[in-house]
Amino acid sequence: MSETSRLRRLRATAVHATLGAAGPLADVVAALEFVQYDPIRSPARAQDLILRQRVRGYREGDLDRAYPEFGLEEGYLHVYGAMTRRLAALADPRAHPGFPYRPSGVAAEVLALVGEHGVVHPREVATRLGDARVENLWGGTSTASTQALDELHRHWLVRVAGRRNGVKLYGPAEPPTVPAGRDECAHRLVLHLARLLMPVPLSSLRSVLVQLRRRGGIDASKAVDALLESGELVREPAAGLDWLRPAGADVPDGAATGRVRFLAPFDPVVWDRRRFEALWGWPYRFEAYTPAAKRVFGYYALPLLAGHQVVGWVCSTASDDGLVLEGRFAGRPLTGKAFRAGFDREAEQLAATLGRRLRSATLTP
């Protein structure tokens, strides 16, 4: 197979790995098992933008409303998001020997308070234990008790029971389960991540597992080599990278449908920037935290997918008057009537997801 054919198949695999026919929310969440969260709303939060591409009739906030019913766990996997309890049990280090974390000081007091009172709001904890402030990870300040809640959550000792006006409510963590031995948990976890991000460059998968360990989950770094040796992970070289996918995973060989989609910056299709540039030949960047004068794409650029090609990006402006969208191309503009019709249809569907009127949707070469 030629290099061009390999890349074409890899692009198709990247799109079809998680983007298929839209289904009910419960079925989609059960299949994905993990949905990344991000609080920025421009025009909507990452979880809503991700799920609107996969859930039939999805409306902004549907996942929040279904969170208690679905029995999800909010927290870190390789990044922050909502995951099924099956997946959380695989990543939870408490179930295995050698769990190193022991809370002390304010964290120990907060854990005792949560155990005594059940679900708590951070403000209630600060009222009971004091509102002394400390520097947080983002350079600002938080109350010491709120930072302790975050620390306990990161180490799986409390859980997010829900949200009130967007603020996390914390409750006692479920007792750890032991779905399998440490090695087997690591293998299942790696296979899940490889399926979610497939085809995933070997270097990217290793980086993902480093983040999992740093953020409090189990150390699964040795599982990749074992799965490659056993054949449960398949390796394919192309474009100077080794690409991995679980054995038996569907690899599409048909033509693209040509559907136009506006993806979230954190959508599994485009999440890995190394993979993005190798597959589509241009360097997409997320620039919400880049100084405005240095932005190339805009504050919150939505990758513009047409069939199996990411051809540009879309920026939005939302106001009480409605939603304004502007698409730009990364290379040669697409000018066909079918593409334009697909772009307009996707713009209308995004506005419907947000419950807003679409004021305009333009394309700039």
Coordinates of C-alpha atoms in Angstrom, one line a residue:
M1 CA 0.0 0.0 0.0
S2 CA 1.3 3.4 -0.9
E3 CA 2.0 6.2 1.7
T4 CA -0.8 8.2 0.2
S5 CA -3.2 5.3 0.6
R6 CA -2.1 4.6 4.1
L7 CA -2.7 8.2 5.1
R8 CA -6.1 8.2 3.4
R9 CA -7.1 5.1 5.4
L10 CA -5.7 6.6 8.7
R11 CA -7.7 9.8 8.2
A12 CA -10.9 7.7 7.6
T13 CA -10.1 5.6 10.7
A14 CA -9.6 8.8 12.8
V15 CA -13.0 10.1 11.7
H16 CA -15.0 6.9 12.0
A17 CA -13.5 5.7 15.2
T18 CA -16.0 7.7 17.3
L19 CA -18.1 9.5 14.7
G20 CA -20.8 7.2 13.3
A21 CA -24.6 7.4 13.0
A22 CA -26.1 9.5 15.8
G23 CA -27.8 7.6 18.5
P24 CA -29.5 8.1 21.9
L25 CA -27.4 9.8 24.6
A26 CA -27.3 6.8 26.9
D27 CA -26.0 4.6 24.1
V28 CA -23.3 7.1 23.0
V29 CA -22.0 7.7 26.5
A30 CA -21.9 3.9 27.1
A31 CA -19.9 3.5 23.9
L32 CA -17.5 6.4 24.4
E33 CA -17.2 5.8 28.2
F34 CA -15.3 9.1 28.5
V35 CA -16.2 12.7 27.4
Q36 CA -13.8 15.5 28.0
Y37 CA -14.9 18.5 29.9
D38 CA -13.9 22.1 29.5
P39 CA -15.6 25.1 31.1
I40 CA -15.2 27.6 28.2
R41 CA -18.4 28.4 26.4
S42 CA -17.6 29.8 23.0
P43 CA -20.1 28.9 21.7
A44 CA -20.6 26.0 24.2
R45 CA -18.6 23.8 26.5
A46 CA -16.5 21.0 25.1
Q47 CA -18.7 18.2 26.3
D48 CA -21.8 19.6 24.6
L49 CA -19.9 20.3 21.3
I50 CA -18.5 16.7 21.4
L51 CA -21.8 15.0 22.1
R52 CA -23.9 17.1 19.6
Q53 CA -21.9 15.3 16.9
R54 CA -22.9 11.9 18.1
V55 CA -26.3 12.2 19.9
R56 CA -29.5 12.5 18.0
G57 CA -31.3 15.7 18.9
Y58 CA -28.7 16.7 21.5
R59 CA -29.3 20.0 23.3
E60 CA -26.8 22.0 25.4
G61 CA -26.7 20.7 29.0
D62 CA -28.2 17.3 28.3
L63 CA -25.2 15.5 29.7
D64 CA -25.4 17.5 32.9
R65 CA -29.0 16.6 33.4
A66 CA -28.3 12.9 32.8
Y67 CA -25.2 12.7 34.9
P68 CA -26.9 11.3 38.1
E69 CA -29.0 8.9 36.1
F70 CA -26.1 7.5 34.2
G71 CA -24.0 6.9 37.3
L72 CA -21.0 8.7 35.8
E73 CA -17.8 9.8 37.6
E74 CA -16.3 13.2 37.0
G75 CA -12.5 13.4 37.2
Y76 CA -9.1 12.9 35.5
L77 CA -8.4 10.1 33.1
H78 CA -5.7 11.4 30.7
V79 CA -7.6 14.7 30.8
Y80 CA -10.6 15.9 32.8
G81 CA -14.0 14.7 32.0
A82 CA -16.9 12.4 32.8
M83 CA -16.4 8.6 32.6
T84 CA -18.3 5.4 33.3
R85 CA -17.8 3.7 36.6
R86 CA -16.4 0.7 34.7
L87 CA -13.6 2.9 33.3
A88 CA -13.1 4.7 36.6
A89 CA -12.6 1.4 38.3
L90 CA -9.8 0.5 35.9
A91 CA -8.0 3.8 36.5
D92 CA -8.6 4.0 40.3
P93 CA -5.3 3.2 42.1
R94 CA -6.9 2.7 45.5
A95 CA -7.9 -0.8 44.6
H96 CA -4.3 -2.0 44.3
P97 CA -1.4 -2.4 46.8
G98 CA 0.9 0.5 47.4
F99 CA -1.6 3.4 47.1
P100 CA 0.7 6.2 48.3
Y101 CA -1.6 9.1 49.2
R102 CA -2.5 9.8 52.8
P103 CA -4.4 13.1 53.5
S104 CA -3.1 15.3 56.2
G105 CA -3.7 18.8 57.6
V106 CA -6.7 20.6 55.9
A107 CA -7.2 17.7 53.5
A108 CA -7.7 15.3 56.4
E109 CA -10.2 17.7 58.0
V110 CA -12.1 18.1 54.8
L111 CA -12.3 14.4 54.2
A112 CA -13.7 13.8 57.7
L113 CA -16.3 16.6 57.1
V114 CA -17.4 15.0 53.8
G115 CA -17.7 11.6 55.4
E116 CA -19.8 13.1 58.2
H117 CA -22.1 15.3 56.1
G118 CA -22.3 13.6 52.7
V119 CA -22.7 15.9 49.7
V120 CA -21.2 19.4 50.4
H121 CA -20.7 22.6 48.5
P122 CA -17.2 24.1 48.7
R123 CA -18.6 27.3 50.3
E124 CA -20.2 25.2 53.1
V125 CA -16.9 23.5 53.7
A126 CA -15.1 26.9 53.9
T127 CA -17.7 28.2 56.3
R128 CA -17.1 25.3 58.7
L129 CA -13.3 25.1 58.4
G130 CA -12.3 28.7 57.6
D131 CA -11.8 30.6 54.4
A132 CA -8.0 31.1 54.5
R133 CA -6.7 31.5 51.0
V134 CA -3.8 29.8 49.2
E135 CA -2.3 30.1 45.7
N136 CA -3.9 27.6 43.2
L137 CA -2.4 25.9 40.1
W138 CA -3.5 28.8 37.8
G139 CA -1.7 31.6 39.6
G140 CA -4.8 32.9 41.5
T141 CA -6.1 32.0 44.9
S142 CA -8.6 29.6 46.3
T143 CA -9.7 28.8 49.9
A144 CA -7.5 26.1 51.4
S145 CA -10.5 23.9 51.9
T146 CA -11.5 24.1 48.2
Q147 CA -8.0 23.3 47.2
A148 CA -8.1 20.3 49.6
L149 CA -11.3 19.1 47.9
D150 CA -9.6 19.2 44.6
E151 CA -6.6 17.3 46.0
L152 CA -8.9 14.6 47.5
H153 CA -10.8 14.3 44.3
R154 CA -7.6 14.0 42.3
H155 CA -6.6 11.1 44.6
W156 CA -10.1 9.4 44.3
L157 CA -11.1 9.9 47.9
V158 CA -14.1 12.1 47.2
R159 CA -16.3 12.2 44.1
V160 CA -18.2 14.9 42.2
A161 CA -21.8 14.2 43.1
G162 CA -23.3 16.9 40.8
R163 CA -23.2 20.6 40.2
R164 CA -25.1 23.6 41.5
N165 CA -25.0 26.6 39.2
G166 CA -21.9 25.1 37.7
V167 CA -20.1 24.6 41.0
K168 CA -19.0 21.1 41.8
L169 CA -20.7 19.4 44.8
Y170 CA -18.5 16.8 46.5
G171 CA -19.5 13.6 48.2
P172 CA -17.9 10.5 49.7
A173 CA -16.1 8.3 47.1
E174 CA -17.5 4.9 46.4
P175 CA -15.4 2.1 47.9
P176 CA -12.7 0.9 45.5
T177 CA -13.5 -2.1 43.4
V178 CA -11.0 -4.6 42.1
P179 CA -12.2 -5.5 38.5
A180 CA -8.9 -7.4 37.9
G181 CA -5.3 -7.4 38.9
R182 CA -3.2 -4.2 38.3
D183 CA -1.7 -5.5 35.0
E184 CA -5.0 -6.5 33.6
C185 CA -6.6 -3.2 34.6
A186 CA -3.7 -1.4 32.9
H187 CA -4.1 -3.5 29.7
R188 CA -7.9 -2.8 29.5
L189 CA -7.3 0.9 30.2
V190 CA -4.7 1.2 27.4
L191 CA -6.9 -0.6 24.9
H192 CA -9.8 1.7 25.8
L193 CA -7.6 4.8 25.2
A194 CA -6.2 3.4 22.0
R195 CA -9.7 2.8 20.7
L196 CA -11.0 6.3 21.8
L197 CA -8.0 8.0 20.0
M198 CA -7.3 5.6 17.2
P199 CA -5.3 5.6 15.1
V200 CA -3.0 7.0 17.9
P201 CA 0.7 7.6 17.3
L202 CA 2.8 5.4 19.7
S203 CA 4.5 8.5 21.1
S204 CA 1.1 10.1 21.8
L205 CA -0.2 7.0 23.6
R206 CA 2.8 7.0 25.8
S207 CA 2.3 10.7 26.6
V208 CA -1.3 10.0 27.5
L209 CA -0.3 7.3 30.0
V210 CA 2.2 9.7 31.6
Q211 CA -0.7 12.2 32.2
L212 CA -2.9 9.4 33.6
R213 CA -0.2 8.6 36.2
R214 CA 0.5 12.2 37.0
R215 CA -3.1 13.0 37.6
G216 CA -3.6 10.3 40.1
G217 CA -4.5 7.2 38.1
I218 CA -2.7 3.9 37.9
D219 CA 0.7 3.5 36.1
A220 CA -0.1 1.8 32.8
S221 CA 3.1 2.7 31.0
K222 CA 4.4 -0.9 30.7
A223 CA 1.1 -2.2 29.2
V224 CA 1.8 -0.8 25.7
D225 CA 4.8 -3.0 25.0
A226 CA 3.0 -6.1 26.4
L227 CA 0.0 -5.4 24.2
L228 CA 2.1 -4.9 21.1
E229 CA 3.9 -8.2 21.9
S230 CA 0.7 -10.1 22.3
G231 CA -0.9 -8.6 19.2
E232 CA -3.7 -7.0 21.0
L233 CA -2.4 -3.6 19.7
V234 CA -1.6 -3.4 16.0
R235 CA 1.2 -1.1 14.8
E236 CA 1.3 0.5 11.3
P237 CA 4.1 2.9 10.1
A238 CA 3.2 5.9 8.1
A239 CA 4.3 9.6 7.8
G240 CA 7.3 8.9 10.0
L241 CA 5.1 7.7 12.9
D242 CA 4.0 4.3 14.3
W243 CA 0.2 4.3 14.5
L244 CA -1.6 2.0 16.9
R245 CA -5.1 0.6 17.0
P246 CA -6.7 -2.3 18.9
A247 CA -6.7 -5.6 17.0
G248 CA -10.0 -6.2 15.4
A249 CA -11.0 -2.5 15.4
D250 CA -13.0 -1.5 12.3
V251 CA -10.8 0.2 9.6
P252 CA -13.0 1.8 7.0
D253 CA -12.2 1.4 3.4
G254 CA -15.2 3.2 1.8
A255 CA -15.4 6.7 0.5
A256 CA -16.1 9.7 2.7
T257 CA -19.7 10.8 3.0
G258 CA -18.8 14.5 2.5
R259 CA -20.7 15.6 5.7
V260 CA -19.6 18.9 7.1
R261 CA -19.1 19.2 10.8
F262 CA -17.9 21.8 13.3
L263 CA -15.8 19.9 15.9
A264 CA -14.9 20.9 19.4
P265 CA -11.2 21.7 19.9
F266 CA -11.1 18.7 22.3
D267 CA -13.1 16.3 20.1
P268 CA -11.4 12.8 19.9
V269 CA -11.0 13.3 16.1
V270 CA -8.7 16.3 16.6
W271 CA -7.6 16.1 20.2
D272 CA -4.0 15.0 19.5
R273 CA -2.2 17.9 17.8
R274 CA 0.7 15.6 16.7
R275 CA -1.7 13.3 14.9
F276 CA -3.7 16.3 13.5
E277 CA -0.7 17.7 11.7
A278 CA 0.5 14.4 10.4
L279 CA -3.0 13.5 9.0
W280 CA -4.1 16.8 7.6
G281 CA -0.9 18.7 6.9
W282 CA -1.4 21.9 8.9
P283 CA -0.9 22.9 12.5
Y284 CA -4.2 23.6 14.2
R285 CA -3.8 25.3 17.6
F286 CA -6.2 26.0 20.5
E287 CA -5.6 29.7 21.3
A288 CA -8.0 30.6 24.1
Y289 CA -4.9 31.2 26.4
T290 CA -2.8 32.9 23.7
P291 CA -2.6 36.7 23.9
A292 CA -5.1 38.1 21.4
A293 CA -2.5 39.9 19.3
K294 CA -0.7 36.6 18.7
R295 CA -3.7 34.5 17.7
V296 CA -3.8 33.0 14.2
F297 CA -7.1 31.0 14.5
G298 CA -9.0 32.9 17.1
Y299 CA -10.1 32.5 20.7
Y300 CA -12.0 29.3 20.3
A301 CA -11.6 27.9 16.7
L302 CA -13.8 24.9 15.9
P303 CA -12.0 22.5 13.4
L304 CA -14.0 22.3 10.1
L305 CA -14.4 18.7 9.0
A306 CA -15.6 17.9 5.5
G307 CA -15.8 14.2 4.9
H308 CA -12.4 12.8 6.0
Q309 CA -10.6 16.2 5.6
V310 CA -10.2 18.9 8.2
V311 CA -10.1 21.9 5.8
G312 CA -10.2 24.9 8.1
W313 CA -11.9 26.2 11.2
V314 CA -15.0 28.2 12.4
C315 CA -15.1 31.0 15.0
S316 CA -18.3 32.1 16.6
T317 CA -19.8 35.2 18.3
A318 CA -22.8 34.7 20.5
S319 CA -25.1 37.5 21.8
D320 CA -28.7 38.1 22.7
D321 CA -29.3 38.7 19.0
G322 CA -28.2 35.3 18.0
L323 CA -25.1 33.3 16.8
V324 CA -22.7 34.6 14.2
L325 CA -20.3 32.0 12.6
E326 CA -17.3 32.7 10.3
G327 CA -15.5 29.8 8.6
R328 CA -11.9 30.0 7.3
F329 CA -9.9 27.7 5.2
A330 CA -6.4 26.3 6.0
G331 CA -5.6 25.9 2.3
R332 CA -7.4 26.0 -1.0
P333 CA -11.1 27.0 -0.4
L334 CA -13.9 24.5 -1.1
T335 CA -16.4 26.2 -3.4
G336 CA -18.8 23.4 -4.4
K337 CA -22.6 23.8 -3.8
A338 CA -22.7 20.5 -1.8
F339 CA -20.0 21.8 0.6
R340 CA -21.8 25.1 1.0
A341 CA -25.1 23.4 1.7
G342 CA -23.5 21.2 4.3
F343 CA -21.8 24.2 5.9
D344 CA -25.1 26.0 6.2
R345 CA -26.9 22.9 7.5
E346 CA -24.3 22.4 10.2
A347 CA -24.5 26.0 11.2
E348 CA -28.3 25.7 11.7
Q349 CA -27.8 22.5 13.7
L350 CA -25.3 24.1 16.0
A351 CA -27.7 27.0 16.6
A352 CA -30.4 24.5 17.4
T353 CA -28.2 22.7 19.9
L354 CA -27.6 26.0 21.7
G355 CA -31.2 27.2 21.5
R356 CA -30.1 30.3 19.6
R357 CA -31.1 32.0 16.4
L358 CA -28.5 31.8 13.6
R359 CA -27.8 35.4 12.5
S360 CA -25.2 34.6 9.8
A361 CA -22.8 31.9 8.7
T362 CA -20.1 33.1 6.3
L363 CA -17.0 31.5 4.7
T364 CA -13.8 33.5 4.1
P365 CA -11.1 32.2 1.8

